[in-house]
Amino acid sequence: MPAPREDELLPSDGFVIKQVLDSMGIKEYEPRVVHQLLDFMYRNVAEVLQVAEAFSDRAGSVKREIGLEDVMLAIQAKATTSFVTPPSQDALQSMADRRNKIALPALATKYGFRLPPPEDCLIAPNFQFHPHNAPEHMDWEEDPIPAGIGTEPTKGPPARGLKDHVHDMKEQHPAFQQDADDAAQDGAGGSHAAEGSETEAHAMINMQS
């Protein structure tokens, strides 16, 4: 069974919209345009009927029916609130005439690009900067560093050396004092042994000579 054509799936209002497009000279468009216009038409008609029903109830209609006057009033209200009426051709022409009466700025007769004055160009800066309390001119030849800085001796506690830190450790930790004494004794013994070995070496050299 062949698939139905797209024209066969359109409702009768869809064919009316296609005829309206053809009458306006629109021959090429996507098929989804017709569906979009159908949705707009149905939604607009539903809103107009709702407003017309509200007007009819407000007027106290005995028949509880929407009259032609209610629909016309609803259409006017819808057009006023939902659609923007474009200006007339006469209004546009008058605005164009007033604008065209203003003469264009004269172009410079120099070589290169013939552009309007800088203040009339779109590439000109759109802001102005006026500094307040601008600093006075500074003579860069003068020394900005005041005299005497870096020449005076630094005031403060004297620098502490390694011996001072060792003395503090001995006073705070008695165990450190014992380890330091043992290390000093080991160092003294090693120095005595080295001195004895050096004496024996000299004696052997003298005997050989």
JSON list of C-alpha atoms in Angstrom, two decimals:
[
{"chain": "A", "resi": 1, "resn": "MET", "atom": "CA", "xyz": [0.00, 0.00, 0.00]},
{"chain": "A", "resi": 2, "resn": "PRO", "atom": "CA", "xyz": [1.61, 3.28, -1.03]},
{"chain": "A", "resi": 3, "resn": "ALA", "atom": "CA", "xyz": [2.17, 5.93, 1.61]},
{"chain": "A", "resi": 4, "resn": "PRO", "atom": "CA", "xyz": [-0.28, 8.84, 1.46]},
{"chain": "A", "resi": 5, "resn": "ARG", "atom": "CA", "xyz": [0.99, 12.07, 0.03]},
{"chain": "A", "resi": 6, "resn": "GLU", "atom": "CA", "xyz": [1.54, 15.06, 2.25]},
{"chain": "A", "resi": 7, "resn": "ASP", "atom": "CA", "xyz": [-1.23, 17.02, 0.56]},
{"chain": "A", "resi": 8, "resn": "GLU", "atom": "CA", "xyz": [-3.69, 14.29, 1.44]},
{"chain": "A", "resi": 9, "resn": "LEU", "atom": "CA", "xyz": [-2.84, 14.64, 5.17]},
{"chain": "A", "resi": 10, "resn": "LEU", "atom": "CA", "xyz": [-3.53, 18.38, 5.26]},
{"chain": "A", "resi": 11, "resn": "PRO", "atom": "CA", "xyz": [-6.90, 19.60, 6.55]},
{"chain": "A", "resi": 12, "resn": "SER", "atom": "CA", "xyz": [-9.04, 21.89, 4.46]},
{"chain": "A", "resi": 13, "resn": "ASP", "atom": "CA", "xyz": [-7.61, 24.93, 6.24]},
{"chain": "A", "resi": 14, "resn": "GLY", "atom": "CA", "xyz": [-4.15, 23.86, 5.10]},
{"chain": "A", "resi": 15, "resn": "PHE", "atom": "CA", "xyz": [-5.18, 24.14, 1.46]},
{"chain": "A", "resi": 16, "resn": "VAL", "atom": "CA", "xyz": [-6.55, 27.62, 2.18]},
{"chain": "A", "resi": 17, "resn": "ILE", "atom": "CA", "xyz": [-3.19, 28.67, 3.62]},
{"chain": "A", "resi": 18, "resn": "LYS", "atom": "CA", "xyz": [-1.38, 27.30, 0.58]},
{"chain": "A", "resi": 19, "resn": "GLN", "atom": "CA", "xyz": [-3.67, 29.29, -1.68]},
{"chain": "A", "resi": 20, "resn": "VAL", "atom": "CA", "xyz": [-2.96, 32.44, 0.36]},
{"chain": "A", "resi": 21, "resn": "LEU", "atom": "CA", "xyz": [0.78, 31.85, -0.02]},
{"chain": "A", "resi": 22, "resn": "ASP", "atom": "CA", "xyz": [0.41, 31.34, -3.75]},
{"chain": "A", "resi": 23, "resn": "SER", "atom": "CA", "xyz": [-1.62, 34.54, -4.09]},
{"chain": "A", "resi": 24, "resn": "MET", "atom": "CA", "xyz": [1.20, 36.45, -2.34]},
{"chain": "A", "resi": 25, "resn": "GLY", "atom": "CA", "xyz": [3.76, 35.13, -4.86]},
{"chain": "A", "resi": 26, "resn": "ILE", "atom": "CA", "xyz": [5.41, 32.70, -2.42]},
{"chain": "A", "resi": 27, "resn": "LYS", "atom": "CA", "xyz": [6.10, 29.60, -4.47]},
{"chain": "A", "resi": 28, "resn": "GLU", "atom": "CA", "xyz": [8.92, 27.89, -2.56]},
{"chain": "A", "resi": 29, "resn": "TYR", "atom": "CA", "xyz": [8.70, 27.14, 1.16]},
{"chain": "A", "resi": 30, "resn": "GLU", "atom": "CA", "xyz": [9.19, 24.21, 3.48]},
{"chain": "A", "resi": 31, "resn": "PRO", "atom": "CA", "xyz": [6.17, 22.00, 4.20]},
{"chain": "A", "resi": 32, "resn": "ARG", "atom": "CA", "xyz": [6.47, 22.79, 7.91]},
{"chain": "A", "resi": 33, "resn": "VAL", "atom": "CA", "xyz": [5.58, 26.42, 7.17]},
{"chain": "A", "resi": 34, "resn": "VAL", "atom": "CA", "xyz": [1.98, 25.40, 6.44]},
{"chain": "A", "resi": 35, "resn": "HIS", "atom": "CA", "xyz": [1.72, 23.53, 9.76]},
{"chain": "A", "resi": 36, "resn": "GLN", "atom": "CA", "xyz": [3.18, 26.49, 11.65]},
{"chain": "A", "resi": 37, "resn": "LEU", "atom": "CA", "xyz": [0.68, 28.87, 10.09]},
{"chain": "A", "resi": 38, "resn": "LEU", "atom": "CA", "xyz": [-2.14, 26.45, 10.90]},
{"chain": "A", "resi": 39, "resn": "ASP", "atom": "CA", "xyz": [-1.08, 26.40, 14.55]},
{"chain": "A", "resi": 40, "resn": "PHE", "atom": "CA", "xyz": [-0.94, 30.19, 14.65]},
{"chain": "A", "resi": 41, "resn": "MET", "atom": "CA", "xyz": [-4.37, 30.49, 13.05]},
{"chain": "A", "resi": 42, "resn": "TYR", "atom": "CA", "xyz": [-6.05, 28.03, 15.44]},
{"chain": "A", "resi": 43, "resn": "ARG", "atom": "CA", "xyz": [-4.44, 29.61, 18.52]},
{"chain": "A", "resi": 44, "resn": "ASN", "atom": "CA", "xyz": [-5.38, 33.14, 17.44]},
{"chain": "A", "resi": 45, "resn": "VAL", "atom": "CA", "xyz": [-9.00, 32.20, 16.70]},
{"chain": "A", "resi": 46, "resn": "ALA", "atom": "CA", "xyz": [-9.34, 30.46, 20.07]},
{"chain": "A", "resi": 47, "resn": "GLU", "atom": "CA", "xyz": [-8.01, 33.50, 21.96]},
{"chain": "A", "resi": 48, "resn": "VAL", "atom": "CA", "xyz": [-10.31, 35.86, 20.06]},
{"chain": "A", "resi": 49, "resn": "LEU", "atom": "CA", "xyz": [-13.35, 33.70, 20.84]},
{"chain": "A", "resi": 50, "resn": "GLN", "atom": "CA", "xyz": [-12.42, 33.58, 24.54]},
{"chain": "A", "resi": 51, "resn": "VAL", "atom": "CA", "xyz": [-12.17, 37.38, 24.70]},
{"chain": "A", "resi": 52, "resn": "ALA", "atom": "CA", "xyz": [-15.43, 37.74, 22.76]},
{"chain": "A", "resi": 53, "resn": "GLU", "atom": "CA", "xyz": [-17.16, 35.40, 25.22]},
{"chain": "A", "resi": 54, "resn": "ALA", "atom": "CA", "xyz": [-15.92, 37.50, 28.12]},
{"chain": "A", "resi": 55, "resn": "PHE", "atom": "CA", "xyz": [-17.27, 40.65, 26.45]},
{"chain": "A", "resi": 56, "resn": "SER", "atom": "CA", "xyz": [-20.61, 38.96, 25.85]},
{"chain": "A", "resi": 57, "resn": "ASP", "atom": "CA", "xyz": [-20.93, 37.91, 29.50]},
{"chain": "A", "resi": 58, "resn": "ARG", "atom": "CA", "xyz": [-19.92, 41.37, 30.65]},
{"chain": "A", "resi": 59, "resn": "ALA", "atom": "CA", "xyz": [-22.58, 42.98, 28.45]},
{"chain": "A", "resi": 60, "resn": "GLY", "atom": "CA", "xyz": [-25.26, 40.74, 30.01]},
{"chain": "A", "resi": 61, "resn": "SER", "atom": "CA", "xyz": [-26.41, 38.98, 26.87]},
{"chain": "A", "resi": 62, "resn": "VAL", "atom": "CA", "xyz": [-29.71, 37.17, 27.37]},
{"chain": "A", "resi": 63, "resn": "LYS", "atom": "CA", "xyz": [-29.06, 34.50, 24.73]},
{"chain": "A", "resi": 64, "resn": "ARG", "atom": "CA", "xyz": [-25.61, 33.62, 26.13]},
{"chain": "A", "resi": 65, "resn": "GLU", "atom": "CA", "xyz": [-24.29, 33.72, 22.60]},
{"chain": "A", "resi": 66, "resn": "ILE", "atom": "CA", "xyz": [-21.33, 35.54, 21.07]},
{"chain": "A", "resi": 67, "resn": "GLY", "atom": "CA", "xyz": [-22.49, 38.27, 18.73]},
{"chain": "A", "resi": 68, "resn": "LEU", "atom": "CA", "xyz": [-20.75, 39.93, 15.80]},
{"chain": "A", "resi": 69, "resn": "GLU", "atom": "CA", "xyz": [-20.10, 43.06, 17.87]},
{"chain": "A", "resi": 70, "resn": "ASP", "atom": "CA", "xyz": [-18.35, 40.97, 20.53]},
{"chain": "A", "resi": 71, "resn": "VAL", "atom": "CA", "xyz": [-16.08, 39.36, 17.95]},
{"chain": "A", "resi": 72, "resn": "MET", "atom": "CA", "xyz": [-15.22, 42.70, 16.34]},
{"chain": "A", "resi": 73, "resn": "LEU", "atom": "CA", "xyz": [-14.39, 44.22, 19.73]},
{"chain": "A", "resi": 74, "resn": "ALA", "atom": "CA", "xyz": [-12.26, 41.18, 20.62]},
{"chain": "A", "resi": 75, "resn": "ILE", "atom": "CA", "xyz": [-10.36, 41.45, 17.34]},
{"chain": "A", "resi": 76, "resn": "GLN", "atom": "CA", "xyz": [-9.62, 45.13, 18.00]},
{"chain": "A", "resi": 77, "resn": "ALA", "atom": "CA", "xyz": [-8.41, 44.37, 21.52]},
{"chain": "A", "resi": 78, "resn": "LYS", "atom": "CA", "xyz": [-6.25, 41.52, 20.26]},
{"chain": "A", "resi": 79, "resn": "ALA", "atom": "CA", "xyz": [-4.72, 43.67, 17.54]},
{"chain": "A", "resi": 80, "resn": "THR", "atom": "CA", "xyz": [-3.98, 46.46, 20.02]},
{"chain": "A", "resi": 81, "resn": "THR", "atom": "CA", "xyz": [-2.29, 44.27, 22.65]},
{"chain": "A", "resi": 82, "resn": "SER", "atom": "CA", "xyz": [-0.66, 41.51, 20.59]},
{"chain": "A", "resi": 83, "resn": "PHE", "atom": "CA", "xyz": [0.30, 43.12, 17.29]},
{"chain": "A", "resi": 84, "resn": "VAL", "atom": "CA", "xyz": [2.19, 46.33, 16.58]},
{"chain": "A", "resi": 85, "resn": "THR", "atom": "CA", "xyz": [0.73, 48.40, 13.80]},
{"chain": "A", "resi": 86, "resn": "PRO", "atom": "CA", "xyz": [3.49, 49.68, 11.50]},
{"chain": "A", "resi": 87, "resn": "PRO", "atom": "CA", "xyz": [3.59, 53.42, 10.75]},
{"chain": "A", "resi": 88, "resn": "SER", "atom": "CA", "xyz": [1.86, 54.60, 7.62]},
{"chain": "A", "resi": 89, "resn": "GLN", "atom": "CA", "xyz": [3.68, 55.34, 4.39]},
{"chain": "A", "resi": 90, "resn": "ASP", "atom": "CA", "xyz": [3.14, 59.08, 4.84]},
{"chain": "A", "resi": 91, "resn": "ALA", "atom": "CA", "xyz": [4.73, 59.02, 8.30]},
{"chain": "A", "resi": 92, "resn": "LEU", "atom": "CA", "xyz": [7.75, 57.13, 7.01]},
{"chain": "A", "resi": 93, "resn": "GLN", "atom": "CA", "xyz": [8.13, 59.53, 4.10]},
{"chain": "A", "resi": 94, "resn": "SER", "atom": "CA", "xyz": [8.02, 62.58, 6.38]},
{"chain": "A", "resi": 95, "resn": "MET", "atom": "CA", "xyz": [10.69, 61.12, 8.68]},
{"chain": "A", "resi": 96, "resn": "ALA", "atom": "CA", "xyz": [12.89, 60.32, 5.68]},
{"chain": "A", "resi": 97, "resn": "ASP", "atom": "CA", "xyz": [12.51, 63.87, 4.34]},
{"chain": "A", "resi": 98, "resn": "ARG", "atom": "CA", "xyz": [13.54, 65.42, 7.67]},
{"chain": "A", "resi": 99, "resn": "ARG", "atom": "CA", "xyz": [16.56, 63.18, 7.89]},
{"chain": "A", "resi": 100, "resn": "ASN", "atom": "CA", "xyz": [17.68, 63.80, 4.32]},
{"chain": "A", "resi": 101, "resn": "LYS", "atom": "CA", "xyz": [17.63, 67.57, 4.86]},
{"chain": "A", "resi": 102, "resn": "ILE", "atom": "CA", "xyz": [20.70, 67.25, 7.11]},
{"chain": "A", "resi": 103, "resn": "ALA", "atom": "CA", "xyz": [23.81, 67.69, 4.96]},
{"chain": "A", "resi": 104, "resn": "LEU", "atom": "CA", "xyz": [26.53, 65.10, 5.11]},
{"chain": "A", "resi": 105, "resn": "PRO", "atom": "CA", "xyz": [29.94, 66.19, 6.51]},
{"chain": "A", "resi": 106, "resn": "ALA", "atom": "CA", "xyz": [32.49, 67.30, 3.96]},
{"chain": "A", "resi": 107, "resn": "LEU", "atom": "CA", "xyz": [35.16, 64.77, 3.03]},
{"chain": "A", "resi": 108, "resn": "ALA", "atom": "CA", "xyz": [38.85, 65.61, 3.19]},
{"chain": "A", "resi": 109, "resn": "THR", "atom": "CA", "xyz": [40.60, 66.13, -0.15]},
{"chain": "A", "resi": 110, "resn": "LYS", "atom": "CA", "xyz": [43.78, 64.31, 0.81]},
{"chain": "A", "resi": 111, "resn": "TYR", "atom": "CA", "xyz": [45.36, 61.13, -0.42]},
{"chain": "A", "resi": 112, "resn": "GLY", "atom": "CA", "xyz": [44.10, 57.88, 1.02]},
{"chain": "A", "resi": 113, "resn": "PHE", "atom": "CA", "xyz": [40.74, 56.81, 2.35]},
{"chain": "A", "resi": 114, "resn": "ARG", "atom": "CA", "xyz": [38.19, 59.60, 2.18]},
{"chain": "A", "resi": 115, "resn": "LEU", "atom": "CA", "xyz": [36.52, 59.33, 5.56]},
{"chain": "A", "resi": 116, "resn": "PRO", "atom": "CA", "xyz": [34.37, 61.80, 7.49]},
{"chain": "A", "resi": 117, "resn": "PRO", "atom": "CA", "xyz": [35.87, 63.72, 10.41]},
{"chain": "A", "resi": 118, "resn": "PRO", "atom": "CA", "xyz": [36.97, 61.53, 13.34]},
{"chain": "A", "resi": 119, "resn": "GLU", "atom": "CA", "xyz": [34.04, 62.61, 15.50]},
{"chain": "A", "resi": 120, "resn": "ASP", "atom": "CA", "xyz": [31.60, 61.39, 12.83]},
{"chain": "A", "resi": 121, "resn": "CYS", "atom": "CA", "xyz": [33.26, 58.01, 12.23]},
{"chain": "A", "resi": 122, "resn": "LEU", "atom": "CA", "xyz": [31.94, 54.87, 13.87]},
{"chain": "A", "resi": 123, "resn": "ILE", "atom": "CA", "xyz": [35.48, 53.83, 14.79]},
{"chain": "A", "resi": 124, "resn": "ALA", "atom": "CA", "xyz": [36.03, 56.91, 16.96]},
{"chain": "A", "resi": 125, "resn": "PRO", "atom": "CA", "xyz": [36.20, 56.37, 20.74]},
{"chain": "A", "resi": 126, "resn": "ASN", "atom": "CA", "xyz": [32.86, 56.85, 22.42]},
{"chain": "A", "resi": 127, "resn": "PHE", "atom": "CA", "xyz": [34.19, 58.13, 25.75]},
{"chain": "A", "resi": 128, "resn": "GLN", "atom": "CA", "xyz": [36.26, 61.00, 27.10]},
{"chain": "A", "resi": 129, "resn": "PHE", "atom": "CA", "xyz": [38.70, 60.82, 29.99]},
{"chain": "A", "resi": 130, "resn": "HIS", "atom": "CA", "xyz": [39.52, 63.90, 32.07]},
{"chain": "A", "resi": 131, "resn": "PRO", "atom": "CA", "xyz": [42.01, 63.05, 34.87]},
{"chain": "A", "resi": 132, "resn": "HIS", "atom": "CA", "xyz": [41.70, 65.01, 38.09]},
{"chain": "A", "resi": 133, "resn": "ASN", "atom": "CA", "xyz": [44.67, 66.01, 40.24]},
{"chain": "A", "resi": 134, "resn": "ALA", "atom": "CA", "xyz": [47.19, 64.89, 37.66]},
{"chain": "A", "resi": 135, "resn": "PRO", "atom": "CA", "xyz": [50.70, 64.44, 39.13]},
{"chain": "A", "resi": 136, "resn": "GLU", "atom": "CA", "xyz": [53.26, 67.10, 38.36]},
{"chain": "A", "resi": 137, "resn": "HIS", "atom": "CA", "xyz": [56.15, 66.45, 36.01]},
{"chain": "A", "resi": 138, "resn": "MET", "atom": "CA", "xyz": [58.82, 64.30, 37.64]},
{"chain": "A", "resi": 139, "resn": "ASP", "atom": "CA", "xyz": [62.48, 64.89, 36.87]},
{"chain": "A", "resi": 140, "resn": "TRP", "atom": "CA", "xyz": [63.81, 61.40, 36.27]},
{"chain": "A", "resi": 141, "resn": "GLU", "atom": "CA", "xyz": [67.41, 62.62, 36.55]},
{"chain": "A", "resi": 142, "resn": "GLU", "atom": "CA", "xyz": [66.99, 63.11, 40.29]},
{"chain": "A", "resi": 143, "resn": "ASP", "atom": "CA", "xyz": [67.55, 60.18, 42.61]},
{"chain": "A", "resi": 144, "resn": "PRO", "atom": "CA", "xyz": [64.10, 59.07, 43.85]},
{"chain": "A", "resi": 145, "resn": "ILE", "atom": "CA", "xyz": [65.71, 57.30, 46.83]},
{"chain": "A", "resi": 146, "resn": "PRO", "atom": "CA", "xyz": [66.34, 59.67, 49.77]},
{"chain": "A", "resi": 147, "resn": "ALA", "atom": "CA", "xyz": [69.95, 60.14, 50.76]},
{"chain": "A", "resi": 148, "resn": "GLY", "atom": "CA", "xyz": [71.17, 58.09, 53.67]},
{"chain": "A", "resi": 149, "resn": "ILE", "atom": "CA", "xyz": [69.09, 54.99, 53.03]},
{"chain": "A", "resi": 150, "resn": "GLY", "atom": "CA", "xyz": [71.33, 51.93, 53.06]},
{"chain": "A", "resi": 151, "resn": "THR", "atom": "CA", "xyz": [74.34, 53.77, 54.56]},
{"chain": "A", "resi": 152, "resn": "GLU", "atom": "CA", "xyz": [73.34, 53.78, 58.22]},
{"chain": "A", "resi": 153, "resn": "PRO", "atom": "CA", "xyz": [74.11, 50.68, 60.31]},
{"chain": "A", "resi": 154, "resn": "THR", "atom": "CA", "xyz": [71.18, 48.45, 61.02]},
{"chain": "A", "resi": 155, "resn": "LYS", "atom": "CA", "xyz": [69.93, 48.83, 64.56]},
{"chain": "A", "resi": 156, "resn": "GLY", "atom": "CA", "xyz": [68.83, 45.69, 66.36]},
{"chain": "A", "resi": 157, "resn": "PRO", "atom": "CA", "xyz": [70.12, 42.62, 68.21]},
{"chain": "A", "resi": 158, "resn": "PRO", "atom": "CA", "xyz": [73.49, 41.29, 67.02]},
{"chain": "A", "resi": 159, "resn": "ALA", "atom": "CA", "xyz": [73.59, 38.26, 64.79]},
{"chain": "A", "resi": 160, "resn": "ARG", "atom": "CA", "xyz": [73.75, 34.93, 66.67]},
{"chain": "A", "resi": 161, "resn": "GLY", "atom": "CA", "xyz": [76.29, 32.35, 65.65]},
{"chain": "A", "resi": 162, "resn": "LEU", "atom": "CA", "xyz": [76.47, 28.57, 65.90]},
{"chain": "A", "resi": 163, "resn": "LYS", "atom": "CA", "xyz": [78.13, 28.66, 69.31]},
{"chain": "A", "resi": 164, "resn": "ASP", "atom": "CA", "xyz": [75.27, 30.70, 70.74]},
{"chain": "A", "resi": 165, "resn": "HIS", "atom": "CA", "xyz": [72.70, 28.18, 69.49]},
{"chain": "A", "resi": 166, "resn": "VAL", "atom": "CA", "xyz": [74.72, 25.27, 70.93]},
{"chain": "A", "resi": 167, "resn": "HIS", "atom": "CA", "xyz": [74.94, 27.05, 74.29]},
{"chain": "A", "resi": 168, "resn": "ASP", "atom": "CA", "xyz": [71.16, 27.51, 74.32]},
{"chain": "A", "resi": 169, "resn": "MET", "atom": "CA", "xyz": [70.62, 23.83, 73.51]},
{"chain": "A", "resi": 170, "resn": "LYS", "atom": "CA", "xyz": [72.91, 22.78, 76.37]},
{"chain": "A", "resi": 171, "resn": "GLU", "atom": "CA", "xyz": [70.98, 24.89, 78.86]},
{"chain": "A", "resi": 172, "resn": "GLN", "atom": "CA", "xyz": [67.57, 23.65, 77.69]},
{"chain": "A", "resi": 173, "resn": "HIS", "atom": "CA", "xyz": [68.39, 19.93, 77.25]},
{"chain": "A", "resi": 174, "resn": "PRO", "atom": "CA", "xyz": [70.77, 18.23, 79.75]},
{"chain": "A", "resi": 175, "resn": "ALA", "atom": "CA", "xyz": [70.97, 15.14, 77.54]},
{"chain": "A", "resi": 176, "resn": "PHE", "atom": "CA", "xyz": [72.37, 17.28, 74.76]},
{"chain": "A", "resi": 177, "resn": "GLN", "atom": "CA", "xyz": [75.10, 18.43, 77.20]},
{"chain": "A", "resi": 178, "resn": "GLN", "atom": "CA", "xyz": [76.10, 14.80, 77.95]},
{"chain": "A", "resi": 179, "resn": "ASP", "atom": "CA", "xyz": [76.21, 13.90, 74.24]},
{"chain": "A", "resi": 180, "resn": "ALA", "atom": "CA", "xyz": [78.30, 16.96, 73.52]},
{"chain": "A", "resi": 181, "resn": "ASP", "atom": "CA", "xyz": [80.79, 16.07, 76.29]},
{"chain": "A", "resi": 182, "resn": "ASP", "atom": "CA", "xyz": [81.10, 12.48, 75.03]},
{"chain": "A", "resi": 183, "resn": "ALA", "atom": "CA", "xyz": [81.70, 13.71, 71.52]},
{"chain": "A", "resi": 184, "resn": "ALA", "atom": "CA", "xyz": [84.34, 16.12, 72.77]},
{"chain": "A", "resi": 185, "resn": "GLN", "atom": "CA", "xyz": [86.13, 13.32, 74.66]},
{"chain": "A", "resi": 186, "resn": "ASP", "atom": "CA", "xyz": [86.07, 11.06, 71.60]},
{"chain": "A", "resi": 187, "resn": "GLY", "atom": "CA", "xyz": [87.47, 13.86, 69.52]},
{"chain": "A", "resi": 188, "resn": "ALA", "atom": "CA", "xyz": [90.25, 14.52, 72.06]},
{"chain": "A", "resi": 189, "resn": "GLY", "atom": "CA", "xyz": [91.22, 10.84, 72.17]},
{"chain": "A", "resi": 190, "resn": "GLY", "atom": "CA", "xyz": [91.34, 10.69, 68.42]},
{"chain": "A", "resi": 191, "resn": "SER", "atom": "CA", "xyz": [93.59, 13.73, 68.30]},
{"chain": "A", "resi": 192, "resn": "HIS", "atom": "CA", "xyz": [96.02, 12.22, 70.86]},
{"chain": "A", "resi": 193, "resn": "ALA", "atom": "CA", "xyz": [96.16, 9.00, 68.87]},
{"chain": "A", "resi": 194, "resn": "ALA", "atom": "CA", "xyz": [96.88, 10.93, 65.72]},
{"chain": "A", "resi": 195, "resn": "GLU", "atom": "CA", "xyz": [99.69, 12.82, 67.45]},
{"chain": "A", "resi": 196, "resn": "GLY", "atom": "CA", "xyz": [101.25, 9.52, 68.69]},
{"chain": "A", "resi": 197, "resn": "SER", "atom": "CA", "xyz": [101.14, 7.98, 65.24]},
{"chain": "A", "resi": 198, "resn": "GLU", "atom": "CA", "xyz": [102.81, 11.04, 63.78]},
{"chain": "A", "resi": 199, "resn": "THR", "atom": "CA", "xyz": [105.62, 10.84, 66.43]},
{"chain": "A", "resi": 200, "resn": "GLU", "atom": "CA", "xyz": [106.25, 7.15, 65.68]},
{"chain": "A", "resi": 201, "resn": "ALA", "atom": "CA", "xyz": [106.44, 7.88, 61.98]},
{"chain": "A", "resi": 202, "resn": "HIS", "atom": "CA", "xyz": [109.08, 10.55, 62.51]},
{"chain": "A", "resi": 203, "resn": "ALA", "atom": "CA", "xyz": [111.12, 8.19, 64.72]},
{"chain": "A", "resi": 204, "resn": "MET", "atom": "CA", "xyz": [111.12, 5.46, 62.07]},
{"chain": "A", "resi": 205, "resn": "ILE", "atom": "CA", "xyz": [112.25, 7.94, 59.42]},
{"chain": "A", "resi": 206, "resn": "ASN", "atom": "CA", "xyz": [115.14, 9.09, 61.61]},
{"chain": "A", "resi": 207, "resn": "MET", "atom": "CA", "xyz": [116.25, 5.49, 62.25]},
{"chain": "A", "resi": 208, "resn": "GLN", "atom": "CA", "xyz": [116.30, 4.70, 58.54]},
{"chain": "A", "resi": 209, "resn": "SER", "atom": "CA", "xyz": [118.29, 7.80, 57.80]}
]
